[in-house]
């Protein structure tokens, strides 16, 4: 059992939203940790640590604060090990952790735990020229149509024709495959992180088992916290940025799709972790937590994982693109129109779980880094060359999904975020209680009734999974966003509220 009061000596409050975890909090820290959290939600972060420390926690997951510190002990890390305001315990890295590793340092590592099992789990936002008054008369039938068009739930199978040969093409080409097959518009690609394709993807580094798991799942939503929501623009904070995204009025309808690489990505991560455990023994890599299994970036295991992870990321983009195609079909049918006439353009598509080579300033000079974002969103500032021409003056759109029945946000990247967090910000509300506790504490009928009272239509494959995703299971997304806005690592653009939800 550790002494919580002793541990607190290593945690220093910098300002109203920044807390430094100083070296010494755990052994071998090479850099400090930094957590962004305001007074409204800080207890959810630090109480978890106190309970673990004073009760002698022995569970599979360390508290998020300890995980942030353990990541700070990994070889080759630069800057800070960063915790976004939505952090909560995860496998190895906390969810909401950002960490960058110096590619010039031969000791630097890549860790699957810093990406997560759902590789390129991410969010896509489409706009329309429809308004809430247009949706309201047909909301129930539209909700049912979306549920019928898009396969959801555990074990759901996709409707996009696919065999092993075409799967390899999708893994290599990403959205370029969707374009070739007629499932995408050219401008969809322009409005995706990485333009919807990681060029270092190598399908031969994805095992047959992973491919077999992914083969039937293309164009499926999955279960857990994945969803498709029909949303209404509820409040606009930055009219210029919102207008650049095609959002000009409160009441306008958008569609948010949240999904990832399904079973394929999970298997890529599992396969890599097994190999890396052996590589660590060979290369004498010492870590504080065995869940931080990793390998040198330039090792065979490191390179193979990065190539397989990139292929899984491409699969996730093709997956979200396939659901975009199906969503456009459902809306066109419901309104007896065409997706083009309904202005169903992609505002942006961002990844929440990925590791990428990027250039950032470190100690006053540009460096090539491998940036791990796990439960965190890239948030590039205005004038950055990697964002579309449309957003050069406003910064990259950052899509933050709320919890089921609560609001979502669109933010933009900032220069402060670029210099402090490697151009990163939060990704959602972040769990406050475990899935198990949610199932035990909540009734699914109560959750569904609450959604109905808010005027939200819902279609769900497994009603009992609703408890796990109830708003009560998560931090207050408003305070998560306020923390990021106050810290100026991202800026509020507009807020969305759901009126129809499709879940697994």
XYZ file of C-alpha atoms in Angstrom:
504
model
C 0.000 0.000 0.000
C 1.451 3.384 -1.002
C 1.179 6.635 0.951
C -1.241 8.946 -0.817
C 0.041 12.040 1.038
C 3.577 11.274 -0.112
C 2.369 10.881 -3.705
C 0.570 14.237 -3.559
C 3.931 15.966 -2.988
C 4.796 15.112 -6.577
C 1.611 16.692 -7.983
C 1.866 20.457 -8.472
C -0.972 22.752 -9.532
C 0.315 25.069 -12.274
C -2.901 27.017 -12.932
C -6.672 26.473 -12.944
C -6.486 23.661 -15.518
C -2.914 22.297 -15.438
C -1.340 19.871 -12.958
C 2.275 18.734 -13.214
C 3.265 15.215 -12.134
C 6.885 15.690 -11.160
C 9.660 13.171 -11.716
C 9.889 10.778 -8.781
C 6.151 10.067 -8.605
C 7.009 6.626 -10.027
C 10.505 5.215 -10.689
C 12.533 6.043 -13.828
C 10.471 9.026 -15.047
C 12.372 10.708 -17.885
C 9.986 13.664 -18.219
C 7.224 15.197 -16.095
C 3.581 14.366 -16.627
C 0.970 17.049 -17.299
C -2.766 16.674 -16.721
C -5.372 19.146 -17.991
C -8.412 19.193 -15.712
C -10.555 21.907 -14.123
C -11.981 22.105 -10.598
C -15.352 20.641 -11.635
C -13.925 17.279 -12.735
C -10.523 17.019 -11.026
C -11.946 14.887 -8.193
C -12.808 12.147 -10.712
C -9.122 11.960 -11.652
C -7.471 12.286 -8.240
C -10.019 10.325 -6.175
C -9.298 7.276 -8.345
C -5.627 7.591 -7.358
C -6.471 8.059 -3.661
C -8.724 4.997 -3.563
C -6.056 2.891 -5.259
C -3.277 4.143 -2.970
C -5.082 3.919 0.355
C -6.862 0.620 -0.335
C -3.903 -1.140 -1.931
C -5.398 -1.572 -5.393
C -4.636 -4.850 -7.104
C -6.935 -4.680 -10.142
C -5.819 -5.077 -13.736
C -5.781 -1.314 -14.385
C -3.755 1.303 -12.547
C -5.379 4.685 -11.899
C -4.970 7.094 -14.800
C -2.547 9.417 -12.944
C -0.148 6.521 -12.328
C -0.467 5.428 -15.945
C 0.442 8.949 -17.145
C 3.546 8.806 -14.916
C 4.521 5.305 -16.042
C 4.375 6.421 -19.681
C 6.757 9.255 -18.703
C 9.305 6.530 -17.864
C 9.337 5.000 -21.371
C 12.561 5.242 -23.406
C 12.830 8.170 -25.824
C 9.843 10.191 -24.577
C 10.055 13.980 -25.038
C 8.068 16.938 -23.692
C 5.491 15.676 -21.200
C 3.376 12.575 -20.838
C 0.057 14.359 -21.324
C -3.340 13.603 -19.799
C -6.389 15.192 -21.413
C -9.390 16.139 -19.201
C -11.291 13.001 -20.268
C -8.586 10.621 -18.960
C -9.514 7.339 -17.349
C -7.743 4.030 -16.814
C -6.915 1.971 -19.885
C -4.618 -0.830 -20.989
C -1.060 0.392 -20.266
C -1.640 3.994 -21.305
C -4.646 5.752 -19.847
C -7.401 6.668 -22.303
C -6.772 10.359 -22.902
C -2.959 10.018 -22.925
C -0.671 11.671 -25.488
C 3.042 10.850 -25.648
C 5.703 11.582 -28.270
C 8.974 9.738 -28.864
C 12.100 11.119 -30.547
C 12.784 9.273 -33.812
C 16.473 10.332 -33.675
C 16.919 8.433 -30.397
C 17.660 4.757 -31.132
C 16.184 3.848 -27.727
C 12.735 5.295 -28.591
C 9.803 2.916 -28.573
C 6.367 2.280 -30.045
C 3.733 0.772 -27.761
C 0.392 -0.748 -28.857
C -0.978 0.289 -25.455
C -0.445 3.899 -26.573
C -2.807 3.377 -29.505
C -5.364 1.015 -28.008
C -7.115 -2.090 -29.253
C -9.612 -0.228 -31.453
C -7.039 1.217 -33.855
C -8.279 4.454 -35.461
C -11.478 4.486 -33.524
C -12.608 7.922 -34.592
C -15.428 10.295 -35.436
C -16.777 11.654 -38.709
C -19.213 14.555 -39.027
C -21.457 15.213 -42.036
C -23.434 18.395 -42.514
C -26.736 18.768 -44.366
C -28.942 21.651 -45.533
C -31.816 20.197 -43.489
C -33.188 21.659 -40.253
C -34.800 20.139 -37.182
C -38.281 21.046 -38.472
C -37.559 18.921 -41.594
C -36.574 15.876 -39.529
C -39.238 16.050 -36.819
C -42.228 14.688 -38.854
C -40.262 11.623 -40.035
C -37.797 11.227 -37.162
C -38.950 7.746 -36.110
C -39.025 6.334 -39.641
C -35.642 7.933 -40.457
C -34.156 6.459 -37.281
C -35.503 3.018 -38.272
C -34.197 3.422 -41.823
C -30.677 4.224 -40.551
C -30.859 1.233 -38.210
C -31.930 -0.967 -41.155
C -29.216 0.363 -43.481
C -26.260 0.175 -41.083
C -25.438 -3.135 -39.348
C -24.883 -2.611 -35.604
C -23.997 -4.624 -32.521
C -21.556 -7.372 -31.551
C -20.914 -9.745 -34.450
C -22.802 -7.576 -36.956
C -21.956 -8.273 -40.601
C -21.470 -5.660 -43.295
C -23.332 -5.273 -46.557
C -20.331 -4.008 -48.562
C -19.138 -6.886 -50.817
C -15.683 -7.991 -49.702
C -13.279 -10.911 -50.132
C -9.687 -11.391 -48.958
C -8.243 -9.870 -52.126
C -10.384 -6.738 -51.971
C -9.767 -6.530 -48.202
C -6.005 -6.329 -48.854
C -6.680 -3.455 -51.292
C -8.777 -1.639 -48.677
C -6.060 -2.145 -46.042
C -3.452 -0.678 -48.360
C -5.447 2.119 -50.014
C -7.842 3.350 -47.314
C -10.347 5.855 -48.686
C -8.691 5.637 -52.115
C -10.245 2.142 -52.233
C -13.673 3.605 -51.355
C -13.261 6.210 -54.098
C -12.316 3.570 -56.649
C -15.312 1.409 -55.721
C -17.789 4.307 -55.825
C -18.492 4.605 -52.071
C -16.887 8.056 -51.647
C -16.892 11.561 -53.082
C -13.517 13.087 -53.951
C -13.998 15.828 -51.348
C -14.588 13.190 -48.616
C -10.908 12.317 -48.810
C -9.856 15.978 -48.593
C -11.682 16.266 -45.268
C -10.080 13.302 -43.505
C -7.081 13.206 -41.211
C -4.181 11.771 -43.273
C -6.527 12.121 -46.264
C -8.016 8.808 -45.177
C -4.926 6.775 -45.988
C -1.719 5.990 -44.097
C 0.932 5.395 -46.731
C 3.076 3.089 -44.577
C 0.279 0.481 -44.416
C 1.324 -3.064 -45.321
C -1.466 -5.691 -45.473
C 1.131 -8.497 -45.263
C 1.814 -7.371 -41.671
C -1.807 -8.103 -40.736
C -2.299 -11.738 -39.725
C -4.798 -14.034 -41.425
C -6.707 -14.231 -38.164
C -7.073 -10.431 -38.045
C -8.235 -10.362 -41.665
C -10.807 -13.086 -41.036
C -12.177 -11.095 -38.120
C -12.406 -7.906 -40.208
C -13.663 -9.448 -43.448
C -17.397 -9.557 -42.576
C -17.341 -6.301 -40.586
C -16.763 -3.590 -43.187
C -19.477 -0.947 -42.985
C -20.603 -1.957 -39.484
C -20.949 0.230 -36.427
C -20.111 -2.348 -33.770
C -21.110 -2.061 -30.123
C -19.880 -0.354 -26.944
C -19.574 3.423 -27.209
C -19.862 3.427 -31.022
C -22.880 5.190 -32.490
C -24.442 7.076 -35.346
C -26.303 10.193 -34.255
C -28.533 12.655 -36.064
C -27.685 15.938 -34.349
C -28.918 19.526 -34.311
C -26.621 22.552 -34.162
C -27.502 23.910 -30.723
C -25.113 26.816 -30.216
C -22.452 28.525 -32.338
C -19.441 30.002 -30.512
C -17.182 30.888 -33.460
C -19.281 31.945 -36.460
C -16.310 32.245 -38.814
C -14.972 28.754 -38.106
C -18.458 27.201 -38.178
C -19.281 28.897 -41.487
C -16.090 27.502 -43.042
C -17.441 24.066 -42.109
C -20.776 24.806 -43.784
C -22.599 25.395 -40.503
C -24.335 28.765 -40.490
C -27.462 28.443 -38.381
C -28.692 27.000 -35.108
C -31.127 24.181 -35.911
C -29.108 22.805 -38.838
C -28.838 19.002 -39.036
C -25.520 17.116 -38.882
C -24.743 13.382 -38.642
C -21.951 12.029 -36.456
C -20.499 8.541 -37.020
C -18.286 7.044 -34.306
C -16.616 3.709 -35.059
C -13.223 2.106 -35.665
C -11.384 -0.904 -37.044
C -13.624 -3.518 -35.373
C -12.188 -7.007 -34.775
C -9.369 -6.505 -37.263
C -7.769 -3.674 -35.274
C -8.209 -5.541 -32.002
C -6.371 -8.549 -33.422
C -3.529 -6.422 -34.842
C -2.937 -4.992 -31.343
C -3.171 -8.415 -29.656
C -0.730 -9.999 -32.120
C 1.791 -7.171 -31.681
C 1.703 -7.274 -27.870
C 2.607 -10.978 -27.886
C 5.649 -10.364 -30.114
C 6.762 -7.273 -28.219
C 6.924 -9.046 -24.877
C 9.656 -11.259 -26.364
C 11.396 -8.298 -28.023
C 11.628 -6.421 -24.703
C 13.548 -9.286 -23.102
C 15.941 -9.419 -26.092
C 16.533 -5.642 -26.162
C 16.645 -5.218 -22.363
C 13.753 -2.741 -22.267
C 12.561 -2.205 -18.691
C 9.074 -0.828 -18.024
C 7.059 -0.011 -14.894
C 3.933 -1.869 -16.006
C 3.847 -5.008 -18.167
C 0.831 -3.577 -20.044
C 3.230 -1.008 -21.538
C 4.772 -3.745 -23.724
C 6.739 -2.013 -26.488
C 9.642 -2.334 -28.895
C 12.209 -0.002 -30.403
C 10.709 2.011 -33.257
C 13.376 0.740 -35.650
C 13.213 -2.909 -34.575
C 11.540 -5.488 -36.797
C 8.689 -5.775 -34.297
C 8.269 -1.998 -34.130
C 8.219 -1.562 -37.899
C 5.869 -4.506 -38.423
C 3.437 -3.145 -35.833
C 3.457 0.345 -37.367
C 2.763 -1.116 -40.839
C -0.033 -3.354 -39.490
C -1.480 -0.543 -37.376
C -1.543 1.732 -40.442
C -3.406 -0.971 -42.393
C -5.950 -1.264 -39.548
C -6.287 2.552 -39.536
C -7.037 2.437 -43.265
C -9.666 -0.250 -42.594
C -11.313 2.070 -40.051
C -11.466 4.939 -42.570
C -12.992 2.627 -45.168
C -15.438 1.449 -42.488
C -16.587 5.007 -41.654
C -16.694 5.825 -45.365
C -18.894 2.786 -46.043
C -21.288 3.920 -43.307
C -21.255 7.421 -44.808
C -22.372 5.892 -48.116
C -25.173 3.972 -46.377
C -26.218 7.067 -44.384
C -26.431 9.141 -47.539
C -28.619 6.449 -49.102
C -30.954 6.368 -46.079
C -31.357 10.172 -46.048
C -31.848 10.385 -49.819
C -34.570 7.739 -49.594
C -36.268 9.436 -46.613
C -36.376 12.843 -48.338
C -36.883 11.578 -51.902
C -33.776 13.489 -52.929
C -30.065 12.943 -53.579
C -27.194 13.209 -51.068
C -25.746 15.989 -53.211
C -28.977 18.003 -53.117
C -29.080 17.497 -49.331
C -25.502 18.890 -49.129
C -24.321 15.784 -47.246
C -20.652 16.734 -47.240
C -18.064 15.480 -44.750
C -17.005 18.315 -42.436
C -14.075 16.269 -41.128
C -12.985 12.819 -39.959
C -10.582 12.450 -37.025
C -8.830 9.549 -35.351
C -8.852 9.022 -31.580
C -6.483 6.019 -31.353
C -3.343 6.172 -33.476
C 0.448 6.593 -33.565
C 1.908 8.753 -36.342
C 5.200 10.265 -37.440
C 4.922 14.053 -37.192
C 7.231 17.059 -37.020
C 7.096 19.221 -33.908
C 9.309 21.792 -32.234
C 11.252 20.366 -29.272
C 13.560 22.679 -27.327
C 13.474 25.232 -30.136
C 14.215 22.933 -33.069
C 12.065 20.785 -35.363
C 12.140 17.070 -34.650
C 10.530 14.004 -36.178
C 8.473 12.345 -33.456
C 6.274 9.288 -33.178
C 3.177 10.758 -31.497
C 0.877 8.294 -29.713
C -2.684 9.538 -29.208
C -4.935 7.196 -27.275
C -8.370 8.628 -26.608
C -7.089 11.978 -27.858
C -7.641 14.022 -31.025
C -5.177 15.713 -33.338
C -5.850 19.472 -33.246
C -3.640 21.334 -35.724
C -3.591 25.166 -35.682
C -4.395 27.630 -38.493
C -1.956 27.661 -41.441
C -0.712 24.114 -40.802
C 0.108 22.399 -44.126
C -1.611 19.133 -43.165
C -5.132 20.547 -42.951
C -7.473 21.230 -45.897
C -7.407 24.563 -47.719
C -10.921 25.352 -46.385
C -9.636 25.359 -42.803
C -6.287 27.114 -43.246
C -7.482 30.295 -41.505
C -9.536 28.644 -38.754
C -7.525 25.557 -37.756
C -8.368 21.881 -38.012
C -11.904 20.848 -37.023
C -11.812 18.724 -33.863
C -14.811 16.435 -33.345
C -15.708 15.615 -29.743
C -18.505 13.087 -29.311
C -20.622 13.389 -26.193
C -22.216 10.513 -24.328
C -25.510 9.000 -25.385
C -28.113 11.709 -24.992
C -25.712 14.554 -24.220
C -24.208 17.222 -26.458
C -21.209 16.874 -28.758
C -18.802 19.647 -29.784
C -16.748 20.801 -32.713
C -13.542 22.621 -31.745
C -10.590 23.977 -33.710
C -6.858 23.567 -33.157
C -4.620 26.306 -31.733
C -0.967 27.376 -31.693
C -0.885 26.818 -27.913
C -1.952 23.213 -28.440
C 0.723 22.783 -31.105
C 3.470 23.919 -28.733
C 2.157 22.265 -25.537
C 0.407 19.031 -26.511
C 1.915 18.133 -29.915
C -1.271 19.497 -31.491
C -3.642 17.332 -29.431
C -6.775 17.725 -27.342
C -9.492 15.602 -25.696
C -11.682 13.095 -27.567
C -14.919 12.824 -25.587
C -16.403 12.887 -22.116
C -14.324 10.034 -20.686
C -15.738 7.354 -18.393
C -16.184 8.148 -14.717
C -17.366 4.675 -13.613
C -16.620 1.230 -15.028
C -18.922 -0.616 -17.428
C -19.494 -3.226 -14.725
C -20.555 -0.608 -12.174
C -22.838 1.008 -14.769
C -24.612 -2.311 -15.396
C -25.090 -2.859 -11.656
C -26.211 0.689 -10.800
C -28.512 1.575 -13.684
C -31.703 0.218 -15.223
C -31.860 0.174 -19.010
C -35.561 1.076 -18.944
C -34.744 4.212 -16.902
C -32.015 5.199 -19.380
C -34.321 4.685 -22.377
C -37.138 6.626 -20.666
C -34.741 9.484 -19.954
C -33.750 9.639 -23.643
C -37.398 9.593 -24.707
C -38.166 12.494 -22.362
C -35.391 14.488 -24.033
C -37.050 13.871 -27.409
C -34.317 11.523 -28.584
C -35.316 8.596 -30.801
C -33.141 5.525 -30.281
C -32.602 2.212 -32.047
C -30.349 -0.223 -30.270
C -29.305 -3.822 -30.968
C -28.905 -4.779 -27.301
C -30.943 -2.692 -24.813
C -28.957 -3.996 -21.841
C -25.765 -2.450 -23.227
C -27.475 0.937 -22.808
C -26.549 1.097 -19.101
C -22.824 1.013 -19.953
C -23.201 4.077 -22.169
C -25.617 6.098 -20.026
C -24.571 9.727 -19.433
C -24.231 8.917 -15.705
C -21.274 6.637 -16.584
C -19.250 9.545 -17.991
C -17.694 12.837 -16.967
C -19.552 16.030 -17.808
C -18.553 16.674 -21.428
C -19.234 20.418 -20.986
C -16.503 20.640 -18.308
C -14.103 18.535 -20.387
C -14.552 21.004 -23.261
C -14.310 24.038 -20.961
C -10.980 22.699 -19.653
C -9.531 22.447 -23.171
C -10.927 25.861 -24.129
C -9.559 27.514 -20.955
C -6.151 25.894 -21.502
C -6.370 27.119 -25.127
C -5.260 23.750 -26.486
C -8.433 23.886 -28.633
C -11.217 26.439 -29.142
C -14.985 25.991 -29.139
C -16.635 26.346 -32.535
C -20.165 24.937 -32.137
C -22.255 22.552 -30.038
C -24.563 19.775 -31.243
C -27.380 17.933 -29.463
C -28.694 14.522 -30.516
C -32.255 13.890 -31.727
C -31.771 10.307 -32.988
C -29.275 7.653 -31.873
C -28.313 4.334 -33.502
C -26.244 2.019 -31.277
C -24.976 -1.538 -31.055
